[in-house]
Amino acid sequence: MKTIRMLAMAAAVPALAAAAQADTKIGMITTLSGGGAGLGVDVRDGFMLAIEQDGRDGVEVVIEDDQRKPDAAVQIADRMIQSEKVDILTGIIWSNLAMAVVPAVTAQGVFYLSPNAGPSALAGKRCHPNYFNVAWQNDNLHEAAGAYANDAGLKNSFILAPNYPAGKDALTGYKRMYEGELSGEIYTKLGQTDYAAEIAQIRASGADSVYFFLPGGMGISFLKQYAGSGVDLPVVGPAFSFDQGILQAVGDAALGVKNTSQWNKDIDNPANAAFVAAFQEKYGRLPSLYASQGFDTANLILSALDKAEPADQDAFRAALKAAEFDSVRGDFRFGDNHHPVQDIYVREVIKEGDVFTNKIIATGLTDHADAYAGECKM
Amino acid sequence: MTYILVLEQILNGLQFGIMLFLMAAGLTLVFGVMGLINLAHGSLYMVGAFAAAAVAGWTGSFLLALIASLAAAAAAGALMELVVIRRLYRRDHLDQVLATFALILIFSEGTRWLFGSFPLFLDVPSYLSGPVTLPGGIEYPLYRLAIILTGLAIAAGLFLLIARTRIGIQIRAGEADREMIAALGVDISKLYTLVFALGAALAGLAGALVGAIQSVQVGMGEPVLILAFVVIVIGGIGSIKGALAGALLVGMTDTLGGVFLPRLFTLFMEPASAASAGASLASMLIYILMAGVLLVRPSGLYGGSA
């Protein structure tokens, strides 16, 4: 009799626990302090805007700061999965942090939706059914820049990027599409802020254009110094160095520069117009690329929750894969490796009143999928 | 064509070295006089840049921005000394490292709280923008030329201050024997605050000057700080002359190595891997230089026989 009661209680405990957490818990690990905080703040703000607009009960978001440190991100992920019992994780900005966290998360049966980092390994050989990338695969914007360079008749590019994996991916992506000659290819130090030496080499190289991938403060420094150097070759780059969060710091030096992005505030669809207005209303600034990615990630999760609970993994995965939400970037669907198949645009930096921003001038690549999808066996 | 590139790179190395000197001078003074390792020196550089960007935003004047950077960094430095640093002189270096590392975090998050997460805008003034043509047909950015001249003037002023003035004599005496100058009736705690504020002001000025051509953002001081430490180790701790020599050496090595090593590697490697391998070796070059100098002169170029 006693044993039976014990068994009954033991059976009831998990049932009770399950009842208590029938709600969906989303963990966001992102960079909110230090030099890279602007990106994480924008992803968070875009994400939370979508959650608030939706306003449904039963969705809880826990947000933590990874300080751009892989070990901190891993620890937070472990804690969120084991003690907070999150169903879905998201938020990581940097590829090296994503590589440290994502494989362990998906192996534990938790869903991971990347709002930014898209390292090639996770798109190819190490793809996983529970991993979705809502932003892009790392190479995509660079590929579009290479394609644009051909269209623009550029024949002799000087290309540079920091000497680390994402920098090498970037130049690989550019070269994959670009058909002209290279007058120089330089890898700079990661975190370098003085580009006088590189600019002197560009001046001496006889190039007809410059392509660079220098994220964050590196790009600001490069552009300001380039503008003061008297070298006036056209510059092309991915959106990361020309996005809303940093354009004001670059100033006039960025005006007229062509850059590639899967999103811009002038993409013409109702979801995007509403997003831009609501973001500006709530936060008092224009949304960035990162904010749009956060917003789309949240809306994708909400659209999947309409159809299934994360506990029912197969149904929830299918609902995510279907991606039936109004993306602010217009055309968006997932390829077989759970990475976006989408249009990538060419933007130009302009000034609207006092504010530096971008406008779309062309479509660089249409319905573009990444180069690693074939290696993904899923 | 090539000689122009080489000359331009030498100027770039000189300019980079001068900036490092402004950072390293304060660091080496503080270390030499007070025996204190201040990891938060880079935060003062950041304070200078943010103060300059804020004042330039309000007033539109670059000159006022520079003055603000000096004042803000000196004030922050003096405050830092009065509140925290003065409790650390008698502690060992590990405690100093720990406490000043905490100061870095406080300064970074404080700045982020005040100015937000996004980089700030500080531009080169119109009268210093654009390139000038130097004799020999080299086109060089006017602003960088101005940095070189300003830095050289400050270096000269600093030498005069240390060599010729009463304060300078006290500073040098404090370096040699702090008990003795205290016994001679010099108010040593006031002297320390003064030296600390002076070092802070130099770092702040460097931050503002560089902020106009780089990004003004949280955490901008840390990469420079590491280089400044390399400079004072090469130059010899506590020596202003050593800081200048070390800064110019590091500036030149880093700039010229970064440009010409990858080219050298193309002689016997295919271009893509030469670019990558050359860049990797170039980023190690200043540390190799430091190891080399320490091998020959264990206390640095102008270091005492400590």
XYZ file of C-alpha atoms in Angstrom:
684
model
C 0.000 0.000 0.000
C 2.743 2.329 1.006
C 4.734 1.416 -2.058
C 1.813 2.126 -4.305
C 1.378 5.565 -2.795
C 5.090 6.250 -3.265
C 4.863 5.216 -6.880
C 1.844 7.368 -7.432
C 3.643 10.359 -5.970
C 6.735 9.712 -7.987
C 4.603 9.572 -11.093
C 2.800 12.757 -10.123
C 5.940 14.874 -9.647
C 6.976 15.001 -13.294
C 3.356 15.515 -14.275
C 3.115 18.489 -11.913
C 6.396 19.873 -13.177
C 5.184 19.533 -16.744
C 1.961 21.332 -15.885
C 3.872 24.183 -14.257
C 5.973 24.757 -17.346
C 3.410 24.212 -20.057
C 4.273 27.756 -21.086
C 7.037 28.310 -23.599
C 10.286 29.578 -22.219
C 12.749 31.269 -24.577
C 16.337 31.936 -23.526
C 18.206 34.792 -25.172
C 21.983 34.886 -24.831
C 23.370 37.965 -26.496
C 26.055 40.634 -26.188
C 24.838 43.501 -24.039
C 28.041 44.919 -22.582
C 31.433 45.943 -23.899
C 32.415 47.046 -27.378
C 30.048 44.801 -29.344
C 26.961 45.645 -27.309
C 25.221 47.687 -30.017
C 24.471 44.567 -32.057
C 23.073 42.568 -29.159
C 20.979 45.485 -27.966
C 19.413 45.785 -31.417
C 18.674 42.063 -31.701
C 17.110 42.120 -28.240
C 15.045 45.246 -28.916
C 13.748 43.907 -32.236
C 12.928 40.548 -30.657
C 11.119 42.029 -27.665
C 9.153 44.400 -29.877
C 7.634 41.412 -31.680
C 6.907 39.608 -28.394
C 5.186 42.695 -26.991
C 3.167 43.334 -30.133
C 1.946 39.760 -30.017
C 1.067 40.082 -26.333
C 0.036 36.469 -25.810
C 0.218 34.846 -22.385
C 2.469 31.904 -21.786
C 5.598 33.072 -23.592
C 8.436 33.985 -21.292
C 11.792 35.395 -22.453
C 14.890 35.220 -20.248
C 17.707 37.500 -21.397
C 21.360 37.247 -20.399
C 24.562 39.002 -21.400
C 27.414 36.877 -22.801
C 29.909 39.791 -22.790
C 31.150 38.467 -26.149
C 32.954 35.672 -24.281
C 32.535 32.072 -25.485
C 32.991 30.560 -22.006
C 30.377 32.859 -20.516
C 27.942 31.972 -23.314
C 28.458 28.240 -22.757
C 27.850 28.577 -19.017
C 24.685 30.605 -19.485
C 23.373 28.106 -22.042
C 23.956 25.206 -19.646
C 22.197 27.006 -16.841
C 19.264 28.039 -19.020
C 18.756 24.498 -20.265
C 19.293 22.659 -17.002
C 17.784 24.856 -14.313
C 15.505 27.197 -16.226
C 14.313 24.478 -18.620
C 14.113 26.700 -21.692
C 12.566 25.210 -24.826
C 14.228 27.507 -27.319
C 17.514 29.407 -27.293
C 18.447 32.366 -29.480
C 20.396 35.633 -29.502
C 24.066 34.918 -30.207
C 25.796 37.543 -32.354
C 29.317 36.203 -32.968
C 30.285 33.106 -34.941
C 32.913 31.926 -32.456
C 30.331 32.008 -29.645
C 27.793 30.237 -31.838
C 30.284 27.454 -32.562
C 30.858 27.017 -28.819
C 27.188 26.956 -27.864
C 24.956 25.718 -30.683
C 26.156 22.090 -31.132
C 25.814 21.403 -27.396
C 22.372 22.999 -27.261
C 20.906 21.102 -30.180
C 22.425 17.840 -28.942
C 20.355 18.260 -25.768
C 17.152 18.462 -27.769
C 16.659 22.202 -27.385
C 15.864 24.360 -30.404
C 18.350 27.047 -31.402
C 17.347 29.895 -33.721
C 20.217 32.134 -34.761
C 19.298 35.801 -35.216
C 22.768 36.653 -36.562
C 25.831 34.391 -36.560
C 25.866 31.956 -39.497
C 29.183 30.061 -39.508
C 29.684 27.825 -42.526
C 30.251 24.680 -40.442
C 26.712 24.825 -39.051
C 25.277 25.233 -42.540
C 27.171 22.298 -43.996
C 28.573 19.158 -42.403
C 27.489 20.011 -38.858
C 23.935 21.082 -39.637
C 21.277 19.895 -37.166
C 17.490 19.455 -37.381
C 16.972 21.659 -34.314
C 19.192 24.494 -35.582
C 17.667 27.259 -37.707
C 19.388 30.394 -38.946
C 16.978 33.282 -39.470
C 19.585 35.833 -40.618
C 21.954 34.443 -43.274
C 24.870 32.125 -43.756
C 28.084 34.144 -43.131
C 29.184 34.165 -46.784
C 25.894 35.429 -48.247
C 26.308 39.190 -48.104
C 29.861 38.945 -49.426
C 28.723 36.796 -52.335
C 26.151 39.428 -53.210
C 28.884 42.081 -53.106
C 30.976 40.045 -55.542
C 28.003 39.717 -57.864
C 27.383 43.458 -57.618
C 31.028 44.199 -58.464
C 30.594 42.311 -61.755
C 27.409 44.239 -62.564
C 29.085 47.536 -61.739
C 31.932 46.729 -64.127
C 34.622 46.577 -61.448
C 37.599 44.666 -62.786
C 40.467 45.113 -60.358
C 39.453 44.944 -56.697
C 41.634 45.387 -53.666
C 40.134 43.255 -50.882
C 40.782 43.175 -47.158
C 39.405 41.531 -44.016
C 40.629 40.672 -40.504
C 42.801 37.597 -40.121
C 40.248 35.284 -38.426
C 37.763 32.653 -39.650
C 34.867 35.001 -40.466
C 37.293 37.309 -42.296
C 38.517 34.452 -44.447
C 34.910 33.345 -45.096
C 34.155 36.886 -46.182
C 36.880 37.117 -48.801
C 36.083 33.566 -49.936
C 32.451 34.610 -50.373
C 33.411 37.687 -52.392
C 35.789 35.754 -54.609
C 33.169 33.033 -55.190
C 31.083 35.466 -57.247
C 33.554 38.147 -58.365
C 34.967 37.564 -61.834
C 37.586 40.332 -62.144
C 41.231 40.523 -61.113
C 42.535 41.146 -57.604
C 45.142 43.882 -57.241
C 45.714 42.963 -53.626
C 44.382 40.763 -50.841
C 45.225 41.727 -47.260
C 44.429 40.165 -43.916
C 44.628 42.738 -41.124
C 44.889 42.154 -37.401
C 41.575 41.517 -35.669
C 40.632 44.636 -33.727
C 43.073 46.816 -35.655
C 42.083 50.471 -35.646
C 44.792 52.136 -37.705
C 44.612 51.480 -41.437
C 47.151 54.008 -42.700
C 49.447 51.229 -43.916
C 46.672 49.390 -45.772
C 45.406 52.592 -47.381
C 48.907 53.400 -48.599
C 49.032 49.961 -50.224
C 45.657 50.529 -51.854
C 46.954 53.833 -53.212
C 50.009 52.134 -54.679
C 48.191 49.080 -56.049
C 46.446 50.473 -59.123
C 43.082 48.981 -58.046
C 39.788 50.285 -59.444
C 37.749 49.489 -56.316
C 38.012 48.392 -52.688
C 36.058 45.614 -51.006
C 36.351 45.254 -47.261
C 34.815 43.294 -44.404
C 35.708 45.060 -41.169
C 32.883 44.694 -38.655
C 32.110 47.259 -35.942
C 34.691 49.804 -34.864
C 37.257 48.480 -37.346
C 35.062 49.557 -40.259
C 34.408 53.003 -38.763
C 38.139 53.581 -38.413
C 38.901 52.370 -41.908
C 36.267 54.518 -43.569
C 37.179 57.707 -41.737
C 40.847 57.260 -42.545
C 40.106 56.289 -46.130
C 38.047 59.451 -46.596
C 40.918 61.599 -45.317
C 43.563 59.891 -47.419
C 42.720 61.338 -50.807
C 42.248 57.875 -52.350
C 38.878 58.064 -54.080
C 38.270 54.587 -55.495
C 34.723 53.282 -55.048
C 34.215 51.222 -51.888
C 31.961 48.191 -51.573
C 31.218 46.317 -48.355
C 28.689 44.123 -46.591
C 25.985 45.822 -44.521
C 27.877 45.255 -41.264
C 30.032 48.375 -41.687
C 27.200 50.556 -42.971
C 24.350 49.745 -40.687
C 22.095 52.078 -38.771
C 23.901 51.627 -35.458
C 27.276 52.834 -36.716
C 26.552 55.086 -39.699
C 26.207 58.156 -37.488
C 29.687 57.503 -36.105
C 31.206 57.154 -39.584
C 29.592 60.357 -40.808
C 30.161 61.840 -44.256
C 32.895 59.314 -45.019
C 30.257 56.667 -45.744
C 28.076 58.713 -48.092
C 27.563 57.030 -51.436
C 29.120 53.702 -50.439
C 27.416 50.612 -51.884
C 26.767 47.788 -49.460
C 24.848 44.526 -49.466
C 22.062 43.456 -47.117
C 19.042 41.171 -46.990
C 17.057 43.923 -45.291
C 16.570 47.669 -45.422
C 13.972 49.996 -43.992
C 12.615 50.818 -47.444
C 11.750 47.233 -48.479
C 8.204 47.731 -49.632
C 5.799 45.509 -47.712
C 3.267 46.200 -44.954
C 5.076 44.141 -42.318
C 8.270 46.121 -42.813
C 6.595 49.525 -42.816
C 4.793 48.658 -39.580
C 8.017 47.325 -38.036
C 10.058 50.439 -38.871
C 7.362 52.752 -37.516
C 6.808 50.727 -34.340
C 10.530 50.375 -33.629
C 11.116 54.083 -34.049
C 8.101 54.881 -31.894
C 9.212 52.596 -29.075
C 12.975 53.130 -29.022
C 13.419 56.551 -30.616
C 15.882 55.440 -33.282
C 15.792 53.762 -36.669
C 16.018 49.965 -36.600
C 19.163 48.287 -37.884
C 19.726 45.106 -39.820
C 20.208 43.351 -36.462
C 16.917 44.672 -35.101
C 15.116 43.320 -38.171
C 16.722 39.916 -37.629
C 15.644 39.869 -33.969
C 12.124 40.875 -34.973
C 11.878 38.161 -37.642
C 13.262 35.524 -35.253
C 10.595 36.295 -32.652
C 7.803 36.303 -35.226
C 8.997 32.994 -36.641
C 8.880 31.439 -33.159
C 5.401 32.867 -32.523
C 4.124 31.578 -35.870
C 5.398 28.103 -35.016
C 3.847 28.245 -31.539
C 0.465 28.818 -33.193
C 0.744 25.337 -34.643
C 2.667 23.258 -32.125
C 4.360 23.126 -28.729
C 8.164 22.815 -28.622
C 7.679 19.658 -26.544
C 6.254 18.022 -29.646
C 9.602 18.328 -31.404
C 8.668 17.002 -34.842
C 5.570 19.151 -35.193
C 7.331 22.255 -33.879
C 10.289 21.693 -36.200
C 7.952 21.356 -39.168
C 6.177 24.552 -38.134
C 9.477 26.437 -37.960
C 10.587 25.026 -41.295
C 7.349 26.215 -42.911
C 8.215 29.769 -41.810
C 4.674 31.035 -42.183
C 5.132 34.519 -40.804
C 5.266 37.961 -42.372
C 8.984 38.546 -42.659
C 9.995 42.199 -42.771
C 12.411 41.348 -45.576
C 9.651 40.147 -47.895
C 10.625 36.889 -49.589
C 11.971 34.436 -47.063
C 11.970 30.687 -46.800
C 14.244 28.034 -45.373
C 16.401 25.783 -47.518
C 16.941 22.104 -46.672
C 19.755 22.992 -44.247
C 17.462 25.381 -42.313
C 19.232 28.454 -43.640
C 17.459 31.301 -45.434
C 16.791 31.352 -49.134
C 16.281 35.027 -49.764
C 16.982 38.090 -51.899
C 20.046 40.151 -51.081
C 19.965 43.805 -52.033
C 22.532 46.438 -52.889
C 22.098 49.575 -50.785
C 23.627 53.023 -50.991
C 24.402 55.201 -47.976
C 22.426 58.451 -48.112
C 21.561 61.303 -45.790
C 17.935 61.947 -44.865
C 17.817 65.252 -43.037
C 20.451 64.852 -40.328
C 20.402 61.086 -40.302
C 22.679 58.816 -42.307
C 20.825 55.796 -43.620
C 20.582 53.428 -46.598
C 18.363 53.091 -49.630
C 18.061 50.066 -51.880
C 19.354 50.657 -55.404
C 19.375 47.133 -56.843
C 18.860 43.459 -56.115
C 22.228 41.721 -55.866
C 21.118 38.095 -55.718
C 17.617 36.658 -56.024
C 16.405 33.633 -54.044
C 19.936 32.995 -52.951
C 20.849 29.870 -50.980
C 24.236 29.252 -49.373
C 27.117 27.264 -50.838
C 27.243 24.709 -48.034
C 23.685 23.340 -48.243
C 24.860 20.376 -50.318
C 27.119 19.131 -47.514
C 24.242 19.009 -45.052
C 22.803 15.528 -44.578
C 19.635 15.943 -42.589
C 56.410 54.384 -57.077
C 57.733 51.943 -54.507
C 59.921 54.486 -52.747
C 56.831 56.659 -52.279
C 55.060 53.712 -50.688
C 58.018 53.099 -48.380
C 58.269 56.770 -47.389
C 54.540 56.937 -46.755
C 54.744 53.846 -44.581
C 57.622 55.362 -42.610
C 55.468 58.425 -41.940
C 52.619 56.116 -40.893
C 54.937 54.271 -38.532
C 56.122 57.577 -37.085
C 52.563 58.769 -36.526
C 51.532 55.488 -34.903
C 54.629 55.610 -32.708
C 53.863 59.169 -31.574
C 50.363 58.140 -30.508
C 51.766 55.179 -28.598
C 54.195 57.542 -26.921
C 51.366 59.714 -25.558
C 49.825 56.595 -24.011
C 53.072 55.080 -22.797
C 54.483 58.292 -21.289
C 51.759 58.465 -18.651
C 51.920 54.760 -17.980
C 55.681 54.775 -17.502
C 55.624 57.912 -15.317
C 53.092 56.350 -12.992
C 54.964 53.076 -12.894
C 58.338 54.738 -12.457
C 57.348 57.258 -9.794
C 54.754 55.313 -7.844
C 55.573 51.718 -8.718
C 51.966 51.192 -9.751
C 50.647 49.033 -12.584
C 47.601 50.826 -13.912
C 45.542 48.673 -16.252
C 42.851 51.371 -16.325
C 45.105 53.751 -18.272
C 43.223 52.734 -21.416
C 39.970 53.835 -19.789
C 41.382 57.348 -19.484
C 42.083 57.247 -23.216
C 38.433 56.340 -23.715
C 37.281 59.093 -21.346
C 39.264 61.638 -23.388
C 37.720 60.440 -26.659
C 34.170 60.463 -25.312
C 34.596 63.911 -23.730
C 35.930 65.237 -27.030
C 33.075 63.684 -29.021
C 30.472 65.081 -26.625
C 31.933 68.605 -26.630
C 32.457 68.591 -30.393
C 28.804 67.575 -30.692
C 27.620 70.491 -28.542
C 29.937 73.240 -29.720
C 31.143 72.100 -33.132
C 34.671 73.175 -32.212
C 37.499 70.691 -32.457
C 39.855 72.834 -30.383
C 37.355 73.003 -27.512
C 36.926 69.248 -27.874
C 40.663 68.715 -27.400
C 40.693 70.960 -24.333
C 37.707 69.071 -22.944
C 39.484 65.770 -23.473
C 42.514 66.999 -21.526
C 40.359 68.369 -18.716
C 38.037 65.366 -18.468
C 40.823 62.797 -18.505
C 42.912 64.759 -15.995
C 39.898 65.111 -13.718
C 39.005 61.438 -14.062
C 42.636 60.543 -13.390
C 42.876 62.735 -10.288
C 39.599 61.352 -8.990
C 40.739 57.799 -9.660
C 43.959 58.486 -7.755
C 42.223 60.085 -4.781
C 39.506 57.460 -4.417
C 41.158 54.181 -5.379
C 44.770 54.296 -6.491
C 46.229 55.854 -3.370
C 45.192 52.821 -1.362
C 47.209 50.600 -3.663
C 50.755 51.997 -3.563
C 51.823 49.771 -0.730
C 50.042 46.671 -1.993
C 51.762 44.218 -4.293
C 51.354 44.309 -8.054
C 48.724 41.578 -8.111
C 46.351 43.659 -5.965
C 46.990 46.639 -8.220
C 46.204 44.614 -11.321
C 42.990 43.325 -9.774
C 41.782 46.726 -8.587
C 42.621 48.573 -11.787
C 41.023 45.814 -13.840
C 37.850 46.407 -11.839
C 38.211 50.094 -12.713
C 38.234 49.194 -16.426
C 34.870 47.454 -16.026
C 33.447 50.347 -14.020
C 34.611 52.916 -16.558
C 33.374 50.881 -19.528
C 29.914 50.240 -18.150
C 29.705 53.782 -16.766
C 30.493 55.199 -20.198
C 27.963 52.884 -21.799
C 25.372 53.969 -19.280
C 26.050 57.643 -20.034
C 26.476 57.521 -23.805
C 24.725 54.320 -24.881
C 25.966 51.215 -26.709
C 26.500 52.792 -30.086
C 29.735 54.414 -31.224
C 29.923 58.197 -31.124
C 30.753 60.612 -33.890
C 33.892 62.760 -33.809
C 35.189 64.097 -37.074
C 38.413 65.654 -38.270
C 37.861 69.435 -38.513
C 37.541 70.766 -42.056
C 40.774 72.766 -41.830
C 42.733 69.569 -41.143
C 40.931 67.189 -43.489
C 42.132 65.914 -46.816
C 45.600 65.098 -48.070
C 48.609 67.385 -48.575
C 51.414 66.842 -51.051
C 54.779 66.628 -49.352
C 58.115 67.217 -51.036
C 58.961 64.111 -53.040
C 55.411 63.800 -54.330
C 53.967 61.924 -51.362
C 50.295 62.523 -50.699
C 49.736 62.347 -46.969
C 46.683 63.070 -44.811
C 47.082 66.520 -43.249
C 45.511 65.362 -39.997
C 48.115 62.646 -39.472
C 50.833 65.199 -40.129
C 49.251 67.409 -37.473
C 49.254 64.480 -35.039
C 52.967 63.918 -35.659
C 53.794 67.590 -35.030
C 51.550 67.862 -31.960
C 53.031 64.690 -30.516
C 56.596 65.851 -31.098
C 55.793 69.206 -29.443
C 54.299 67.401 -26.432
C 57.296 65.094 -26.210
C 59.627 68.121 -26.200
C 57.486 69.834 -23.558
C 57.529 66.727 -21.407
C 61.323 66.487 -21.594
C 61.629 70.136 -20.563
C 59.170 69.582 -17.722
C 61.066 66.596 -16.395
C 64.569 67.987 -16.976
C 64.211 71.665 -16.168
C 61.364 72.370 -13.769
C 61.024 72.006 -10.028
C 58.181 69.546 -10.440
C 60.347 67.547 -12.810
C 63.144 67.387 -10.283
C 60.691 66.158 -7.653
C 59.322 63.554 -10.035
C 62.786 62.256 -10.830
C 63.704 62.290 -7.167
C 60.495 60.422 -6.313
C 61.449 57.801 -8.840
C 64.809 57.281 -7.200
C 63.866 57.398 -3.544
C 60.443 58.233 -2.288
C 61.293 58.244 1.427
C 64.059 60.760 0.846
C 61.949 63.311 -0.974
C 59.218 62.945 1.623
C 61.840 63.651 4.247
C 62.868 66.750 2.304
C 59.403 68.171 2.842
C 57.813 67.510 -0.557
C 54.102 66.763 -0.235
C 54.368 63.365 -1.810
C 50.667 62.574 -2.003
C 49.989 65.828 -3.858
C 52.889 65.047 -6.195
C 51.457 61.605 -6.894
C 48.019 63.011 -7.687
C 49.636 65.533 -10.004
C 51.717 62.941 -11.844
C 48.711 60.692 -12.186
C 46.557 63.508 -13.571
C 49.321 64.459 -16.005
C 49.564 60.898 -17.304
C 45.787 60.738 -17.553
C 45.648 64.002 -19.513
C 48.178 62.670 -22.037
C 46.143 59.488 -22.492
C 42.960 61.522 -22.850
C 44.522 63.737 -25.501
C 45.694 60.664 -27.389
C 42.152 59.278 -27.232
C 40.659 62.475 -28.624
C 43.247 62.834 -31.394
C 42.797 59.225 -32.469
C 39.030 59.292 -31.922
C 38.664 61.663 -34.842
C 40.036 59.105 -37.293
C 38.909 55.946 -35.521
C 35.779 54.927 -33.695
C 34.793 56.457 -30.379
C 33.338 53.465 -28.577
C 33.363 51.596 -25.301
C 36.431 49.406 -24.920
C 38.556 51.378 -27.411
C 41.366 51.771 -24.882
C 42.232 48.138 -24.272
C 44.060 47.241 -27.518
C 46.144 50.426 -27.229
C 46.943 49.658 -23.604
C 48.513 46.331 -24.493
C 50.736 48.032 -27.054
C 51.622 50.757 -24.534
C 52.777 48.080 -22.093
C 54.943 46.549 -24.806
C 56.387 50.014 -25.423
C 57.382 50.643 -21.811
C 58.818 47.170 -21.426
C 60.972 47.736 -24.507
C 61.901 51.267 -23.484
C 62.632 50.516 -19.855
C 60.100 51.106 -17.097
C 60.014 54.665 -15.753
C 62.009 56.274 -18.534
C 60.360 58.940 -20.717
C 63.233 58.695 -23.176
C 62.724 54.935 -23.258
C 58.999 55.401 -23.853
C 59.734 57.587 -26.877
C 62.333 55.213 -28.288
C 60.150 52.178 -27.604
C 57.051 53.811 -29.095
C 58.822 54.769 -32.312
C 60.376 51.320 -32.559
C 57.057 49.563 -32.039
C 55.244 51.941 -34.396
C 57.764 51.418 -37.173
C 58.049 47.652 -36.686
C 54.318 47.140 -36.622
C 53.594 49.316 -39.648
C 56.482 48.267 -41.871
C 56.247 44.614 -40.844
C 52.529 44.507 -41.571
C 53.102 45.864 -45.063
C 56.290 44.233 -46.201
C 56.282 40.781 -44.561
C 53.380 39.436 -46.647
C 55.168 40.783 -49.748
C 58.363 39.086 -48.699
C 56.483 35.819 -48.266
C 55.167 35.955 -51.832
C 58.740 35.363 -53.004
C 58.535 31.742 -51.943
C 54.811 31.038 -51.366
C 51.644 31.311 -53.381
C 49.909 34.691 -52.898
C 46.855 33.634 -50.852
C 48.756 31.676 -48.218
C 51.582 34.253 -48.227
C 49.064 36.972 -47.380
C 47.681 34.919 -44.525
C 50.995 33.636 -43.159
C 52.681 37.031 -43.566
C 49.834 38.738 -41.731
C 50.025 36.216 -38.912
C 53.768 36.654 -38.492
C 53.470 40.455 -38.776
C 51.042 40.564 -35.869
C 53.591 38.722 -33.735
C 56.443 40.963 -34.820
C 56.365 43.475 -31.961
C 56.371 40.684 -29.407
C 59.340 39.105 -31.134
C 60.969 42.551 -31.041
C 60.216 42.791 -27.320
C 61.687 39.377 -26.639
C 64.775 40.307 -28.657
C 65.305 43.558 -26.771
C 64.842 41.860 -23.402
C 67.335 39.184 -24.374
C 70.034 41.799 -24.919
C 68.943 44.318 -22.282
C 66.804 42.624 -19.629
C 65.539 45.911 -18.163
C 64.719 47.570 -21.479
C 66.597 50.039 -23.669
C 66.796 52.861 -21.118
C 65.902 50.878 -18.024
C 67.891 51.124 -14.821
C 69.705 48.053 -13.530
C 66.765 47.058 -11.371
